[in-house]
Coordinates of C-alpha atoms in Angstrom, one line a residue:
X1 CA 0.0 0.0 0.0
X2 CA 1.2 3.5 -0.8
X3 CA 0.8 6.3 1.8
X4 CA 0.1 9.9 1.1
X5 CA 2.0 12.5 3.1
X6 CA -0.4 14.6 5.1
X7 CA -0.7 18.3 4.3
X8 CA 0.9 20.7 6.8
X9 CA -1.5 21.1 9.7
X10 CA -2.8 24.3 11.1
X11 CA -1.0 23.5 14.2
X12 CA 2.3 23.4 12.3
X13 CA 1.5 26.7 10.7
X14 CA 0.9 28.2 14.1
X15 CA 4.1 26.8 15.5
X16 CA 6.3 28.2 12.6
X17 CA 4.5 31.5 12.8
X18 CA 5.3 31.8 16.5
X19 CA 9.0 30.9 15.8
X20 CA 9.1 33.6 13.0
X21 CA 7.7 36.3 15.2
X22 CA 9.8 35.4 18.2
X23 CA 12.9 35.4 16.0
X24 CA 11.9 38.9 14.8
X25 CA 11.9 40.0 18.4
X26 CA 15.3 38.6 18.9
X27 CA 16.7 40.5 15.9
X28 CA 15.1 43.8 17.1
X29 CA 16.6 43.3 20.5
X30 CA 20.0 44.0 19.1
X31 CA 19.3 47.6 18.4
X32 CA 20.8 48.8 21.8
X33 CA 24.0 46.9 21.1
X34 CA 24.3 48.4 17.6
X35 CA 23.8 51.9 18.9
X36 CA 26.3 51.4 21.7
X37 CA 28.9 50.4 19.0
X38 CA 28.4 53.6 17.1
X39 CA 30.9 56.3 18.1
X40 CA 29.9 59.7 16.6
X41 CA 26.6 59.6 14.7
X42 CA 23.4 60.8 16.3
X43 CA 20.1 59.1 16.3
X44 CA 18.7 60.8 13.2
X45 CA 21.8 59.9 11.2
X46 CA 21.7 56.4 12.4
X47 CA 18.1 56.1 11.4
X48 CA 18.6 57.5 8.0
X49 CA 21.5 55.1 7.1
X50 CA 19.5 52.2 8.6
X51 CA 16.5 53.0 6.5
X52 CA 18.5 53.4 3.4
X53 CA 20.0 49.9 3.7
X54 CA 16.7 48.4 4.8
X55 CA 14.9 49.8 1.7
X56 CA 17.6 48.6 -0.7
X57 CA 17.6 45.2 0.9
X58 CA 13.9 44.8 0.7
X59 CA 13.8 46.1 -2.9
X60 CA 16.3 43.4 -4.0
X61 CA 14.5 40.7 -2.0
X62 CA 11.1 41.5 -3.4
X63 CA 12.4 41.6 -7.0
X64 CA 14.2 38.3 -6.6
X65 CA 11.3 36.6 -4.8
X66 CA 8.4 37.8 -7.0
X67 CA 10.0 38.9 -10.2
X68 CA 8.3 42.3 -10.1
X69 CA 8.8 45.8 -8.7
X70 CA 7.6 46.4 -5.2
X71 CA 5.8 49.5 -6.5
X72 CA 3.6 47.2 -8.7
X73 CA 2.8 45.1 -5.6
X74 CA 2.0 48.2 -3.5
X75 CA -0.5 49.4 -6.1
X76 CA -2.1 46.0 -6.3
X77 CA -2.4 45.6 -2.4
X78 CA -3.8 49.1 -2.0
X79 CA -4.9 50.6 1.2
X80 CA -3.5 48.0 3.7
X81 CA 0.0 48.6 2.3
X82 CA -0.3 52.4 2.6
X83 CA -1.7 52.1 6.1
X84 CA 1.0 49.6 7.2
X85 CA 3.7 51.8 5.8
X86 CA 2.6 55.0 7.4
X87 CA 2.1 53.1 10.7
X88 CA 5.7 52.0 10.7
X89 CA 6.8 55.6 10.1
X90 CA 5.0 56.6 13.3
X91 CA 6.6 53.7 15.2
X92 CA 10.1 54.7 13.9
X93 CA 9.8 58.4 14.6
X94 CA 7.9 58.2 17.8
X95 CA 10.3 55.7 19.2
X96 CA 13.3 57.9 18.5
X97 CA 11.7 61.0 19.9
X98 CA 10.6 59.3 23.0
X99 CA 14.0 58.0 23.8
X100 CA 15.4 61.5 23.2
X101 CA 12.9 63.1 25.6
X102 CA 12.3 60.6 28.4
X103 CA 14.1 57.8 30.1
X104 CA 14.7 54.6 28.1
X105 CA 13.0 52.6 30.8
X106 CA 9.8 54.7 30.6
X107 CA 9.7 54.6 26.8
X108 CA 10.1 50.9 26.8
X109 CA 7.3 50.4 29.3
X110 CA 5.0 52.6 27.2
X111 CA 6.0 50.8 23.9
X112 CA 4.8 47.6 25.7
X113 CA 1.2 48.9 25.6
X114 CA 1.1 47.9 21.8
X115 CA -0.5 44.5 22.6
X116 CA -3.5 46.2 24.3
X117 CA -3.8 48.6 21.5
X118 CA -3.5 45.8 18.8
X119 CA -6.1 43.7 20.6
X120 CA -8.6 46.5 20.7
X121 CA -7.9 47.5 17.1
X122 CA -8.1 43.9 15.9
X123 CA -11.5 43.5 17.6
X124 CA -12.8 46.7 16.2
X125 CA -11.4 46.6 12.6
X126 CA -11.2 42.8 12.0
X127 CA -13.7 41.5 14.5
X128 CA -10.9 39.1 15.8
X129 CA -11.7 37.5 19.1
X130 CA -8.9 37.7 21.7
X131 CA -8.4 34.5 23.6
X132 CA -8.6 34.6 27.4
X133 CA -5.1 33.0 27.6
X134 CA -3.7 35.8 25.4
X135 CA -5.3 38.5 27.7
X136 CA -3.8 36.8 30.7
X137 CA -0.4 36.6 29.0
X138 CA -0.5 40.2 28.1
X139 CA -1.3 41.2 31.6
X140 CA 1.6 39.0 32.9
X141 CA 4.0 40.5 30.3
X142 CA 3.1 44.1 31.2
X143 CA 3.6 43.2 34.8
X144 CA 7.0 41.7 34.1
X145 CA 8.0 44.9 32.1
X146 CA 6.7 47.0 35.0
X147 CA 9.1 45.2 37.4
X148 CA 11.9 45.8 34.9
X149 CA 11.5 49.5 34.9
X150 CA 10.3 50.0 38.5
X151 CA 13.7 51.3 39.6
X152 CA 14.4 53.5 36.5
X153 CA 11.3 55.5 35.7
X154 CA 11.8 58.7 37.5
X155 CA 11.8 62.2 35.8
X156 CA 9.5 61.5 32.9
X157 CA 8.8 64.2 30.3
X158 CA 5.2 64.5 29.1
X159 CA 6.1 64.9 25.4
X160 CA 8.4 61.9 25.4
X161 CA 5.7 59.7 27.1
X162 CA 3.1 60.8 24.5
X163 CA 5.5 60.0 21.7
X164 CA 6.2 56.6 23.1
X165 CA 2.5 56.0 23.3
X166 CA 2.2 57.2 19.6
X167 CA 5.0 54.8 18.6
X168 CA 3.2 51.9 20.3
X169 CA -0.1 52.8 18.5
X170 CA 1.9 52.9 15.2
X171 CA 3.2 49.5 15.7
X172 CA -0.2 48.2 16.8
X173 CA -1.8 49.6 13.7
X174 CA 0.9 48.1 11.5
X175 CA 0.1 44.7 13.2
X176 CA -3.6 45.0 12.5
X177 CA -2.9 46.2 8.8
X178 CA -0.8 43.0 8.3
X179 CA -3.7 41.0 9.4
X180 CA -6.1 42.9 7.1
X181 CA -3.8 42.3 4.1
X182 CA -2.9 38.7 4.9
X183 CA -4.1 37.5 1.5
X184 CA -1.5 39.7 -0.2
X185 CA 2.2 40.2 -0.1
X186 CA 2.9 42.7 2.7
X187 CA 6.7 43.0 2.5
X188 CA 6.2 45.9 0.0
X189 CA 4.5 47.8 2.8
X190 CA 7.6 47.5 4.9
X191 CA 9.6 48.8 1.9
X192 CA 7.2 51.6 1.5
X193 CA 7.6 52.6 5.2
X194 CA 11.3 52.9 4.6
X195 CA 10.8 55.3 1.7
X196 CA 8.4 57.4 3.7
X197 CA 10.7 57.5 6.7
X198 CA 13.8 58.3 4.5
X199 CA 12.1 61.5 3.3
X200 CA 11.1 62.5 6.8
X201 CA 14.5 61.7 8.4
X202 CA 16.4 63.5 5.6
X203 CA 14.2 66.6 6.2
X204 CA 15.0 66.5 9.9
X205 CA 18.7 66.1 9.2
X206 CA 18.6 69.2 6.9
X207 CA 16.6 71.1 9.5
X208 CA 19.1 70.3 12.3
X209 CA 22.1 70.9 10.1
X210 CA 23.4 67.3 10.5
X211 CA 25.9 65.9 8.0
X212 CA 24.8 63.3 5.6
X213 CA 28.3 61.7 5.7
X214 CA 29.2 59.3 8.5
X215 CA 32.5 57.7 9.4
X216 CA 33.1 54.4 7.7
X217 CA 32.7 52.5 11.0
X218 CA 29.4 54.3 12.0
X219 CA 28.0 54.0 8.5
X220 CA 28.8 50.3 8.2
X221 CA 27.2 49.5 11.6
X222 CA 24.1 51.7 10.9
X223 CA 23.6 50.1 7.5
X224 CA 24.2 46.6 8.9
X225 CA 21.4 47.3 11.5
X226 CA 19.1 48.1 8.5
X227 CA 19.6 44.8 6.8
X228 CA 19.9 42.4 9.7
X229 CA 18.3 44.0 12.7
X230 CA 15.3 45.9 11.0
X231 CA 15.0 44.3 7.5
X232 CA 15.3 40.7 8.4
X233 CA 13.3 41.2 11.6
X234 CA 10.4 42.8 9.7
X235 CA 10.4 40.0 7.1
X236 CA 10.0 37.4 9.8
X237 CA 7.4 39.3 11.5
X238 CA 5.5 39.8 8.3
X239 CA 5.7 36.2 7.4
X240 CA 4.5 35.2 10.9
X241 CA 1.6 37.5 10.8
X242 CA -0.3 35.3 8.3
X243 CA -1.4 32.7 10.9
X244 CA -1.4 34.7 14.2
X245 CA -4.0 37.1 15.5
X246 CA -2.9 40.8 16.2
X247 CA -2.6 40.4 19.9
X248 CA -0.4 37.4 19.8
X249 CA 1.9 39.1 17.1
X250 CA 2.5 42.1 19.4
X251 CA 3.0 40.0 22.5
X252 CA 5.6 37.7 20.9
X253 CA 7.6 40.6 19.6
X254 CA 8.1 41.8 23.2
X255 CA 11.0 39.3 23.3
X256 CA 13.1 42.3 22.3
X257 CA 12.5 44.0 25.7
X258 CA 13.9 41.0 27.5
X259 CA 16.9 40.3 25.3
X260 CA 18.0 43.9 24.7
X261 CA 19.8 44.2 28.0
X262 CA 21.2 40.7 27.7
X263 CA 23.2 41.5 24.6
X264 CA 24.9 44.6 26.0
X265 CA 25.8 42.6 29.1
X266 CA 27.3 39.8 27.1
X267 CA 29.2 41.8 24.6
X268 CA 29.9 45.1 26.5
X269 CA 29.8 44.2 30.1
X270 CA 26.8 46.4 30.9
X271 CA 25.0 44.9 33.9
X272 CA 21.3 44.5 34.4
X273 CA 19.5 45.3 37.6
X274 CA 17.8 42.7 39.8
X275 CA 14.4 44.2 38.7
X276 CA 15.4 43.7 35.1
X277 CA 16.3 40.1 35.6
X278 CA 13.1 39.3 37.6
X279 CA 10.9 41.2 35.3
X280 CA 12.5 39.6 32.2
X281 CA 11.9 36.2 33.6
X282 CA 8.2 37.0 34.1
X283 CA 8.0 38.3 30.5
X284 CA 9.7 35.2 29.1
X285 CA 7.2 33.0 31.0
X286 CA 4.3 35.0 29.5
X287 CA 5.7 34.6 25.9
X288 CA 6.3 30.9 26.4
X289 CA 2.9 30.4 28.1
X290 CA 1.0 32.1 25.4
X291 CA 2.9 30.3 22.7
X292 CA 2.2 26.9 24.2
X293 CA -1.5 27.6 24.8
X294 CA -1.8 28.7 21.2
X295 CA -1.2 25.1 20.1
X296 CA -4.8 24.3 21.3
X297 CA -6.4 26.8 19.0
X298 CA -7.1 26.7 15.3
X299 CA -5.5 29.7 13.6
X300 CA -7.8 31.8 11.4
X301 CA -7.8 30.5 7.8
X302 CA -6.1 32.4 5.0
X303 CA -8.3 32.5 2.0
X304 CA -6.9 33.0 -1.6
X305 CA -7.4 36.5 -3.1

């Protein structure tokens, strides 16, 4: 008798999607290490070079993968691509402004409100139900992050805090836009966000009188971050979004909050506080618990366009 290999199950699709999104969080967590290695460039110069390399990387990848221009795909996808692209611009710029105007700890705590925003937006826009286990995991994750920043959150500026919330909202909206456009190819939306942000960042550099020329060392690090830290991370996140609800996407990406301090400790000797270690453990437990509980659910189907 001959046997027929079974088609990949929805459980397998969920498992790989969880791995993709978690891996994206790992890549994003290296941003602190990359910035620590840069000697002279300021944040807007770093962001500009990072966006240029990310956009070039995505353009080549999309052309090789699909055989057509990302601009053609953007026109075909329509509104979800535009909304996702503009949402990431808000996440990029809001995050930079927040870190400049408030403590990093406070900014990271406010960034972590993205899962709540994504859950509400996903319910309103997509009518996606949010599992009780996911709500519990989000609450545990936020509690863990609260422990991490409890000893670092003094002296907060109002504008920086509002910018951090705006960044979180931008990322949540990007998450929901990915779910909305899941039947199409959303990598062009990430490419489009890079183009939008390059224009904005270039204008800021001109307005502040910042040089567009960086040292070879700073330029290489910043452009490397665009390819490996941002570009590859967003690719994995985009691929994972096809089989996961919005709330789970945002929650799994919080791995960057846990791992960010770890990299600078391993490579640069920067130590983490007891609060960071305890809170990070709680956060990791929330991420793992939510991923394991997700095996019992049937992911939402992806219909052909």
